[in-house]
Each structure stands twice: as structure tokens, then as C-alpha cells.
GROMACS .gro file of C-alpha atoms in nm:
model
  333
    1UNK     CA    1   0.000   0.000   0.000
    2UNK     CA    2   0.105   0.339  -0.062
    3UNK     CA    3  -0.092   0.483   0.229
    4UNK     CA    4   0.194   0.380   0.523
    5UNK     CA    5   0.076   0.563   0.816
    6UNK     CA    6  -0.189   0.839   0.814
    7UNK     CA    7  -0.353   1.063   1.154
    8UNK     CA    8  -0.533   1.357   1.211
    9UNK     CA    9  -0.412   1.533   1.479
   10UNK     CA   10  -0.523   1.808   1.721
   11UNK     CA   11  -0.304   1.979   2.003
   12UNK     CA   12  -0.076   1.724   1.948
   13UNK     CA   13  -0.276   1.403   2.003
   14UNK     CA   14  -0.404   1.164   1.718
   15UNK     CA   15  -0.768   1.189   1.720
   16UNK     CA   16  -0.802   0.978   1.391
   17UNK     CA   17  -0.653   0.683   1.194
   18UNK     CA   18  -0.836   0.740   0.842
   19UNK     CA   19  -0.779   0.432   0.620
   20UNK     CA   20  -0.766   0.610   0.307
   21UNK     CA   21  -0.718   0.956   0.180
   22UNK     CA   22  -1.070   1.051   0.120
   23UNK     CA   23  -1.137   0.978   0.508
   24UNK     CA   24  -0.830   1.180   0.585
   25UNK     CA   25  -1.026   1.485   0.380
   26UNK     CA   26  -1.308   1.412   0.558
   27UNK     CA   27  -1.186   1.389   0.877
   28UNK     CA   28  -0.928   1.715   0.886
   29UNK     CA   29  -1.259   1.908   0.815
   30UNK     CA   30  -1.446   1.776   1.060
   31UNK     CA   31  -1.124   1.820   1.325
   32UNK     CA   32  -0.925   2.094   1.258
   33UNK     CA   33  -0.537   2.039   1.340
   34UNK     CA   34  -0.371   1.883   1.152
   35UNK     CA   35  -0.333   1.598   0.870
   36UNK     CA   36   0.021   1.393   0.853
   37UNK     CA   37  -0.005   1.201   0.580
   38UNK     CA   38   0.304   0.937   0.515
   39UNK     CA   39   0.300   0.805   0.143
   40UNK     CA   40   0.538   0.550   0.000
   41UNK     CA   41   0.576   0.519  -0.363
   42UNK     CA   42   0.246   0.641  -0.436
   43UNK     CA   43   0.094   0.634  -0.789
   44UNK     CA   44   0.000   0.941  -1.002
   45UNK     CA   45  -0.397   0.913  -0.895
   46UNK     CA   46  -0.277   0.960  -0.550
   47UNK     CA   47  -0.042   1.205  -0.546
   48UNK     CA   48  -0.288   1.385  -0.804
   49UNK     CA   49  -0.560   1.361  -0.504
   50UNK     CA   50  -0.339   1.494  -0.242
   51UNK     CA   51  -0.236   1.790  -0.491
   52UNK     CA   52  -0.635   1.874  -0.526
   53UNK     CA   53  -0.734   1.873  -0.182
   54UNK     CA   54  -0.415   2.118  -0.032
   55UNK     CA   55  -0.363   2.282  -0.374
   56UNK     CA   56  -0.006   2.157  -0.424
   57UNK     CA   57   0.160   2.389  -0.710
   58UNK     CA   58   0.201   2.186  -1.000
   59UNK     CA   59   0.615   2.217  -1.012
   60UNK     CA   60   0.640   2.058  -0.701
   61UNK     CA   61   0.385   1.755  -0.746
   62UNK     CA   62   0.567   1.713  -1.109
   63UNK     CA   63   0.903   1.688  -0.890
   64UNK     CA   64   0.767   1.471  -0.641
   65UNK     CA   65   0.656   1.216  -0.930
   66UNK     CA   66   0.955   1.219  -1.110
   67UNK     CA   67   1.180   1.177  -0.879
   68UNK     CA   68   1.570   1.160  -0.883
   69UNK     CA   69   1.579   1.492  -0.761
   70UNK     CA   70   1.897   1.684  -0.546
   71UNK     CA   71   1.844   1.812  -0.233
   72UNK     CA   72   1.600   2.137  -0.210
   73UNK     CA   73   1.372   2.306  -0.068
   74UNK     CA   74   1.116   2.589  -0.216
   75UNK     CA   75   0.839   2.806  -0.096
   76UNK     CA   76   0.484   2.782  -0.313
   77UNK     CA   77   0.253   3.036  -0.099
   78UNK     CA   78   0.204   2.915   0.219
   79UNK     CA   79   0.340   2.573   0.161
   80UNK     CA   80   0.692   2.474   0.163
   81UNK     CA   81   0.802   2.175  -0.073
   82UNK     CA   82   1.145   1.964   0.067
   83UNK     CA   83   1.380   1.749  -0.128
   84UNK     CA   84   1.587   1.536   0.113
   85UNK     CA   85   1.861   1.266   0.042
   86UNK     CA   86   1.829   1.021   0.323
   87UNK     CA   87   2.122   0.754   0.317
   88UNK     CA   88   2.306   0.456   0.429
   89UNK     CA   89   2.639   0.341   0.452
   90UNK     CA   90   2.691  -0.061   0.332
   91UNK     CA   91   3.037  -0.114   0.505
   92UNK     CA   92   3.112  -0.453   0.337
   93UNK     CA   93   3.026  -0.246  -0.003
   94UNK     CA   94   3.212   0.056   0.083
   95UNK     CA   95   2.918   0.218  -0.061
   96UNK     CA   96   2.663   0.452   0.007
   97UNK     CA   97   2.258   0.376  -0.076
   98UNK     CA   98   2.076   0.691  -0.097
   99UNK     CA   99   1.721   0.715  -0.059
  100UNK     CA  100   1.525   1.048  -0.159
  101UNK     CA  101   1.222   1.196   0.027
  102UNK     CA  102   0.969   1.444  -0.056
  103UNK     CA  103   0.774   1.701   0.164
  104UNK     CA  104   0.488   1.884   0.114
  105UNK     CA  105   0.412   2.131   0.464
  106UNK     CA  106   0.127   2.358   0.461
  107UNK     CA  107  -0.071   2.514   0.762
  108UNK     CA  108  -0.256   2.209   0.832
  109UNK     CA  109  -0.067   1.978   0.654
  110UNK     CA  110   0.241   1.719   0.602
  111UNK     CA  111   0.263   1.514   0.324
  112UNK     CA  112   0.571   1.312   0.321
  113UNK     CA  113   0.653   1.085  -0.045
  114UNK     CA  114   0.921   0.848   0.046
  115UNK     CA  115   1.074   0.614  -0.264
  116UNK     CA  116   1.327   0.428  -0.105
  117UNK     CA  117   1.310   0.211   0.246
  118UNK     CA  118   1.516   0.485   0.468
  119UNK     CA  119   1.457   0.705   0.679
  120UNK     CA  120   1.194   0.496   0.925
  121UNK     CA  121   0.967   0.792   0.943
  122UNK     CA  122   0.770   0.551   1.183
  123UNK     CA  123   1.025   0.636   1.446
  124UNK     CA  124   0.994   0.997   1.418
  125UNK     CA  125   0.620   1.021   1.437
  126UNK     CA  126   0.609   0.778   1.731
  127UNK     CA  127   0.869   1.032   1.896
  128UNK     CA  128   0.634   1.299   1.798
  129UNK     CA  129   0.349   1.143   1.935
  130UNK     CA  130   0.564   1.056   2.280
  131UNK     CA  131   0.547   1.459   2.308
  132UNK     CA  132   0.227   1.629   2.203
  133UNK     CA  133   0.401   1.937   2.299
  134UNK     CA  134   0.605   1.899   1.961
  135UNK     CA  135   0.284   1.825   1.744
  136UNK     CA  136   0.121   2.121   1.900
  137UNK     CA  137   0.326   2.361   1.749
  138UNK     CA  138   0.212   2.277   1.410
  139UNK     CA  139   0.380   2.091   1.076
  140UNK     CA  140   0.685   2.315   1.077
  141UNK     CA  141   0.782   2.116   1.437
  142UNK     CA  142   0.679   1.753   1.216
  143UNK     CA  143   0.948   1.935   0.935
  144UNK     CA  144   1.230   1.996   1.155
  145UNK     CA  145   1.164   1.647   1.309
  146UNK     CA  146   1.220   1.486   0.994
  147UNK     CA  147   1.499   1.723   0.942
  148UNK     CA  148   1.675   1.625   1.203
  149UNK     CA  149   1.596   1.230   1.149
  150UNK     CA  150   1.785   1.228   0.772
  151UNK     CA  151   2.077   1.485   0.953
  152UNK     CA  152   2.144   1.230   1.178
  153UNK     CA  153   2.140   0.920   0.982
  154UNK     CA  154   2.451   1.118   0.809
  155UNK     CA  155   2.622   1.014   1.155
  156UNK     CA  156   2.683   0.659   1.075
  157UNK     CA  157   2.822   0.740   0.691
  158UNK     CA  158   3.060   0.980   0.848
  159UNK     CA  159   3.191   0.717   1.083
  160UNK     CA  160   3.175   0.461   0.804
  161UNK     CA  161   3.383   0.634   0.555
  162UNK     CA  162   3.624   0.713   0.820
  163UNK     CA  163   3.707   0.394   0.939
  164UNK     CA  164   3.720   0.274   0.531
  165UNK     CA  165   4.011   0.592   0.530
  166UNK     CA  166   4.156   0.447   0.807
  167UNK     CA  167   4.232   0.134   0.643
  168UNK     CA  168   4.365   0.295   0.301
  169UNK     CA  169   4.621   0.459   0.493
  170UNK     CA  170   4.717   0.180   0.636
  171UNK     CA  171   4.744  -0.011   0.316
  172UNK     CA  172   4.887   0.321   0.182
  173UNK     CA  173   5.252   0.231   0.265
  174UNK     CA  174   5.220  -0.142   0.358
  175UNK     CA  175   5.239  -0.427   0.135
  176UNK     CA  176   4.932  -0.434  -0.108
  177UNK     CA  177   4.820  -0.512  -0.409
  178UNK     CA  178   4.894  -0.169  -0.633
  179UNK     CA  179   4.570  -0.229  -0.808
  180UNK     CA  180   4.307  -0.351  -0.570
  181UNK     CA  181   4.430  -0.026  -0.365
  182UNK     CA  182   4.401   0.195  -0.661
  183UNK     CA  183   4.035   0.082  -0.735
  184UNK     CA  184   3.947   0.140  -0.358
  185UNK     CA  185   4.092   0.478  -0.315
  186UNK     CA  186   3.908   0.548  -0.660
  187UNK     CA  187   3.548   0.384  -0.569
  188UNK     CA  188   3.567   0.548  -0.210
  189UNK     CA  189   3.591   0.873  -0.343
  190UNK     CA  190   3.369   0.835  -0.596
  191UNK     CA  191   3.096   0.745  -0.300
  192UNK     CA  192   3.243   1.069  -0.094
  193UNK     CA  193   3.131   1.304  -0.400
  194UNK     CA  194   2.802   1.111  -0.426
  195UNK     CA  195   2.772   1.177  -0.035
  196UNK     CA  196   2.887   1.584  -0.093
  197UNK     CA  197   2.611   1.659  -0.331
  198UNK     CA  198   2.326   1.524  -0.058
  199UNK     CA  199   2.457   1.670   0.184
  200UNK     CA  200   2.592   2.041   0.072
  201UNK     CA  201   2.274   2.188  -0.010
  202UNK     CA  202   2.120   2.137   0.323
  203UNK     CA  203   2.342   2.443   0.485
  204UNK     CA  204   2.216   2.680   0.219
  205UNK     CA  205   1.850   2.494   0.286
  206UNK     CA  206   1.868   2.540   0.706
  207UNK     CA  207   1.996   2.924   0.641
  208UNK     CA  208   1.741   3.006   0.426
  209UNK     CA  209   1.438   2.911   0.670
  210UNK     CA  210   1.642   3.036   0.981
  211UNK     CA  211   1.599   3.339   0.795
  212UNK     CA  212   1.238   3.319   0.731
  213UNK     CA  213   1.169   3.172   1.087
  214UNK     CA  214   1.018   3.542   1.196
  215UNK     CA  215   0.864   3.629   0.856
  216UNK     CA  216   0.655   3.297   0.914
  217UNK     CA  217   0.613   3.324   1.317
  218UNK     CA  218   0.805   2.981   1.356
  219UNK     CA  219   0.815   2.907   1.723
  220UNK     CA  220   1.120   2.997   1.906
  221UNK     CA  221   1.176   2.683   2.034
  222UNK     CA  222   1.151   2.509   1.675
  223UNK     CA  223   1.352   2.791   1.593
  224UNK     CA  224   1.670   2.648   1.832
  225UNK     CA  225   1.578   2.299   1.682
  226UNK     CA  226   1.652   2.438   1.298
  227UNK     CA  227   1.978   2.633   1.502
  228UNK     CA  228   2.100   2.276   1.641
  229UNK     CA  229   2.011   2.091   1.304
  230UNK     CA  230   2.228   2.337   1.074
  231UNK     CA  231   2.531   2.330   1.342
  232UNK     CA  232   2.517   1.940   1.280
  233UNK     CA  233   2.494   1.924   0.900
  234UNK     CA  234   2.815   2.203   0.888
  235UNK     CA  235   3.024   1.932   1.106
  236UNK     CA  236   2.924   1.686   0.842
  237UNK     CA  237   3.024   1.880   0.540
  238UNK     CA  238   3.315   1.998   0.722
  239UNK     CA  239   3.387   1.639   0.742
  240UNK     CA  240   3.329   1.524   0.447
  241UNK     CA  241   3.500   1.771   0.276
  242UNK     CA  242   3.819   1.651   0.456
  243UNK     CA  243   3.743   1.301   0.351
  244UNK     CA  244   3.730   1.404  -0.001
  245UNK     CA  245   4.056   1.571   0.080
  246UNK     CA  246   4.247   1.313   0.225
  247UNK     CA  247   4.141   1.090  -0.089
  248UNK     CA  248   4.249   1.281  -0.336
  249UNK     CA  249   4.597   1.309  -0.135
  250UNK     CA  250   4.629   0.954  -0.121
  251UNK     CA  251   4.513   0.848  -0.457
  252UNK     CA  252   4.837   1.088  -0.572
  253UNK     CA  253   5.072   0.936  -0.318
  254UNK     CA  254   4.961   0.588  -0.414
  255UNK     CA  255   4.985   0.692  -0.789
  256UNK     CA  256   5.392   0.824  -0.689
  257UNK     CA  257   5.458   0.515  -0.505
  258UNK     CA  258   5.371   0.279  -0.813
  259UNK     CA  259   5.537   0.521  -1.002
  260UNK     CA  260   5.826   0.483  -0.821
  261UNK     CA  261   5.789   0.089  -0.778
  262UNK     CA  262   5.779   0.067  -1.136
  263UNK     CA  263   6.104   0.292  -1.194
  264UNK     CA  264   6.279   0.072  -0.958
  265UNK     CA  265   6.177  -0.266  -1.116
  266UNK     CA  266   6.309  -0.109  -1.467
  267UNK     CA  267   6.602   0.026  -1.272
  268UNK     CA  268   6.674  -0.383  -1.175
  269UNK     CA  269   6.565  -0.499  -1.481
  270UNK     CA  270   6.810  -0.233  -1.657
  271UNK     CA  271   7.093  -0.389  -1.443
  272UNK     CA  272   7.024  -0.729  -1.543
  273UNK     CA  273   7.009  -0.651  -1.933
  274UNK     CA  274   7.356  -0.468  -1.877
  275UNK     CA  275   7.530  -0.800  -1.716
  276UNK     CA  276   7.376  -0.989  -1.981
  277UNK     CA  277   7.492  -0.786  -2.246
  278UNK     CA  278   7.843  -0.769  -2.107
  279UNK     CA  279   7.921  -1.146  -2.076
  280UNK     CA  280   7.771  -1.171  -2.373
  281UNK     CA  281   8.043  -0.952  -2.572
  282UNK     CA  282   8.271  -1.064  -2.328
  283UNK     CA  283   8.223  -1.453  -2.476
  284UNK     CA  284   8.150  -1.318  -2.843
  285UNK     CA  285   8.509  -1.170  -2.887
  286UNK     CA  286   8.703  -1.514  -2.828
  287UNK     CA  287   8.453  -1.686  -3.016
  288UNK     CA  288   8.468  -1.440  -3.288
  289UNK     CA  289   8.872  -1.563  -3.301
  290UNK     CA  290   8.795  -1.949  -3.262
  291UNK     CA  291   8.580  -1.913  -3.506
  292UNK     CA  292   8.767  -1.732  -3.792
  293UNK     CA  293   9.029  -2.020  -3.739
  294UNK     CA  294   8.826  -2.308  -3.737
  295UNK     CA  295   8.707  -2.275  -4.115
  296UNK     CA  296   8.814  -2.573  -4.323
  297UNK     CA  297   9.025  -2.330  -4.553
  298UNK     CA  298   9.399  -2.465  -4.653
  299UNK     CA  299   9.516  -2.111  -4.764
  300UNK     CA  300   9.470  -1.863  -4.460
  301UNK     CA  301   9.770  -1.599  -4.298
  302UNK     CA  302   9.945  -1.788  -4.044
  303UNK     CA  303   9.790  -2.091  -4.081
  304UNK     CA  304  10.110  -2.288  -4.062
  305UNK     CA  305  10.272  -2.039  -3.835
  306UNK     CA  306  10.476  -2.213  -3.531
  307UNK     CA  307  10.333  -1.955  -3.319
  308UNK     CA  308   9.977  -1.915  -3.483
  309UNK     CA  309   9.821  -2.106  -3.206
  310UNK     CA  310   9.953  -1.924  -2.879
  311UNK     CA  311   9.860  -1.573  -3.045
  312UNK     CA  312   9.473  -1.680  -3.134
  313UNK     CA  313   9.454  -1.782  -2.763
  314UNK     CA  314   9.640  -1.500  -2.629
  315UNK     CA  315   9.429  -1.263  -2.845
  316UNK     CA  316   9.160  -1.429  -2.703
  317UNK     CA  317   9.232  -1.395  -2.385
  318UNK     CA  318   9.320  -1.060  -2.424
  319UNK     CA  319   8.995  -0.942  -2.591
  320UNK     CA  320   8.825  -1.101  -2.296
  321UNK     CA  321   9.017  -0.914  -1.984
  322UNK     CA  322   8.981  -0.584  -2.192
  323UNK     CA  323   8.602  -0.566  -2.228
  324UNK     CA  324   8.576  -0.721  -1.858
  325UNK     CA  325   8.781  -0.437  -1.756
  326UNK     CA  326   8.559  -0.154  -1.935
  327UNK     CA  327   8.237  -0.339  -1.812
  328UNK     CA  328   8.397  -0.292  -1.469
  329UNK     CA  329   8.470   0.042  -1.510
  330UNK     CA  330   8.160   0.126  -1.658
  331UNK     CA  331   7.989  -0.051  -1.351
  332UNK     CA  332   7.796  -0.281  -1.601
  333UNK     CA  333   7.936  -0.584  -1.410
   0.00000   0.00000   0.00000
């Protein structure tokens, strides 16, 4: 069902439980206070119905049904229309699952559209309902209660993320696979953008109704509750922002230290290639000799020569200990 949780309630207290949205109608009119209405993945007819009855302006209800929308929020008359990004943090995933939520507050009116599972809005109405002082003050005080719900889910991300950073600088300068790090530095900061672009707009949001707290006679104490809610999302940005930081630092230090793995591996390799080489001319020049000398040919200069055979091996030998010597030198051997 669409319809998740539905009351009519009047200095605080539910007075009804309609089972559908016409009864809601019905019985806001016949109550006064006010109608929270909690809709999950509702279809077109029933948004469309809800957008009738508390003349919802057209951009937002188009908004609400399309979804996939970044964090917001927008004055149509005397109702405000929210955006929120609730979220998640899978720690085996190293990933973040981000829900989005839509609110529709008038004077006697909430209307929240969920389309993911988080946040459990079911806890923040029951602690709503624990303190009818809260409802009393109106939907603004059900706002800033939902408000503060998504804010603090952030908590867990926050702590999530870090620990995940934690372990990357760990890895950072221990022995890992170059790759596998590479990819996880990459992917986590890749979910740390994600996570920036839910969260940033909220500052900007919380400013702009502290600012129109007096304008719209918001309660003073709801007033301290929007205060407490904007302190908390700056910490997180500040925080995430220093994630993002720290990420970018050690993707390039990770990106230096393969760099410089790789230079000393061709520095080795280089090495080896130079030894080879050298034994290998070393070897070639007596063989070159041998070789000239060991053709069947009758007619060649000092073939017959007494001495012929002490001065091949001698010039053997002698080619040999000279290119030894400038391999030495050269500090190819």
C-alpha cells in the first residue's frame, strides 16, 4: 500500500486513523489540526488527489513524481516543498545507498513521499506522538523532526567512511596489491562526492528558513531545533569535505609510489640486461677468433705459423680481460 501511516491530529494528540485519503479529507474538516499524511511510492492518482485537496503547485507535485531529484527546498505560498537525500552506509560495499524523500508542509498539513526504504519515518512520528508538545506547534515542528531524522542518519556514513580511510592509509605504505588499492581509493571517493552533493545543499536549505523563521512566526523553540540541526549538518560537510581531501591526497601518493615501484623494477631490470649484455660480448670476442680459425680453408695468414696457435689464444684472452675491464669500469658488471 502506498498509504503507510496516516492521523489527524489536534493539540498534538491523534484523534483519527483514516484508512484512506478521502477519510483523511473528511476527517481534517471535521477536526481541525492537523493531517500527517506518510505516502510510500504512491501512484500518479494519489499524489494527483493529495495535490487537489491542499492545492499543491504543480512544479512541485511534477518533482515529487519524477523523482531523482537533489536536495532542495522551495516556498509555493504558504506551503513549503522539501527534497531530502536520506542515506546509508553498506560497510562490506564501501558504498553509500541513498534514498530520496519528498515534503509537502502547509498550515494544516504534512505530506511526506518516500521512494526508497530509509529514513523509518515511523520512528519519528512515534517520537512525535511521545510529546504532544512537539505536534502542537504545528507541521513546521513535524518538518524539523524529519529534518533532524535524515541529519542524523549522516552520523553513521561519516563514521563509516572514516574507518574505510583508516584502512587505506594503512594499506597506503604497507604491502598491497597496487591495483586492488588503486580501485578502492578510486570507488571510495567516488561514494564521498556522491555523499557531498546530498549533503551540501542542506546548509544553504537550514539558512534560508532560519531566515524566514520570523517572517513565518516559527516558534522559538523550533527555531533552536533548525539552530542545532544546521550546526550538525556544517560538522558533516566539514567532514566530508576533509574526507574528499584526504582521498584525493592519497590516490596521488599511491599513484607516486607505483610510479616509483615501477622505476625501480626497470632500474633492476636495466641492471640485469647490462650484465647480460656484457658477458655476452665478453664470450663473443674469443669466439669471434675461434671461429675465424676453425674454417676448413687450406690457404689462410698464419695458418702454418709455429706460433699461430699461442697468439689466437692469447688474443683471445686478451679481448676477454679488456672488455671485462671496461664493463667494470663502466659498472655494467
Amino acid at each position: 500500500m502506498a498509504l503507510i501511516d496516516n492521523g489527524v491530529y489536534v493539540h498534538g494528540r491523534r484523534v483519527e486513523t483514516p484508512k484512506n485519503l478521502d477519510e483523511t479529507y473528511r476527517s481534517l474538516d471535521a477536526h481541525g489540526g492537523i493531517a500527517w499524511i506518510g505516502l510510500y511510492r504512491p501512484s500518479p492518482q494519489e499524489v494527483a488527489s493529495v495535490a487537489r485537496e491542499f492545492d499543491l503547485h504543480p512544479l512541485a507535485v511534477e518533482d515529487a513524481l519524477s523523482g531523482h531529484q537533489r536536495s532542495k527546498v522551495e516556498r509555493y505560498g504558504d506551503t513549503l516543498f522539501a527534497v531530502l537525500r536520506p542515506a546509508r552506509y553498506r560497510d562490506e560495499q564501501e558504498s553509500i545507498e541513498f534514498g530520496e524523500l519528498h515534503l509537502f508542509v502547509g498550515p494544516d498539513f504534512v505530506v511526506t513521499i518516500r521512494h526508497a526504504e530509509s529514513p523509518d519515518l515511523a520512528a519519528v512520528r512515534r517520537r512525535m506522538e511521545a510529546h504532544p508538545e512537539l505536534l502542537a506547534m504545528g507541521p513546521e515542528a513535524v518538518f524539523y523532526a524529519i529534518l533532524d531524522e535524515v541529519v542524523d542518519g549522516y552520523e553513521p556514513i561519516v563514521t563509516g567512511l572514516l574507518n574505510d580511510i583508516d584502512e587505506i592509509e594503512d594499506q597506503l605504505f604497507g604491502d598491497s596489491d597496487d591495483d586492488a588499492l588503486s580501485r578502492r581509493i578510486y570507488e571510495l571517493s567516488r561514494e564521498v562526492i556522491n555523499f557531498q552533493r546530498a549533503v551540501h545543499p542542506l546548509a544553504g536549505m537550514l539558512e534560508w528558513l532560519r531566515r524566514g523563521s520570523e517572517k513565518y512566526r516559527i516558534d522559538e523553540e523550533l527555531q533552536r531545533s533548525l539552530r542545532d540541526v544546521l550546526d550538525h549538518v556544517i560538522r558533516v560537510n566539514e567532514r566530508v569535505d576533509s574526507f574528499r581531501a584526504i582521498l584525493e591526497n592519497a590516490l596521488t601518493v599511491q599513484s607516486a609510489l607505483v610510479a616509483r615501484r615501477q622505476s625501480d623494477a626497470s632500474l633492476a631490470q636495466n641492471d640485469e640486461i647490462k650484465k647480460i649484455s656484457s658477458w655476452a660480448a665478453i664470450i663473443f670476442a674469443p669466439t669471434l677468433v675461434g671461429t675465424v680459425y676453425g674454417m676448413n680453408f687450406d690457404v689462410m695468414p698464419e695458418l702454418h705459423w709455429v706460433h699461430g696457435y699461442p697468439m689466437a689464444i692469447g688474443a683471445m684472452a686478451a679481448f676477454a680481460v679488456a672488455l671485462f675491464g671496461v664493463f667494470k669500469y663502466k659498472k655494467w658488471l
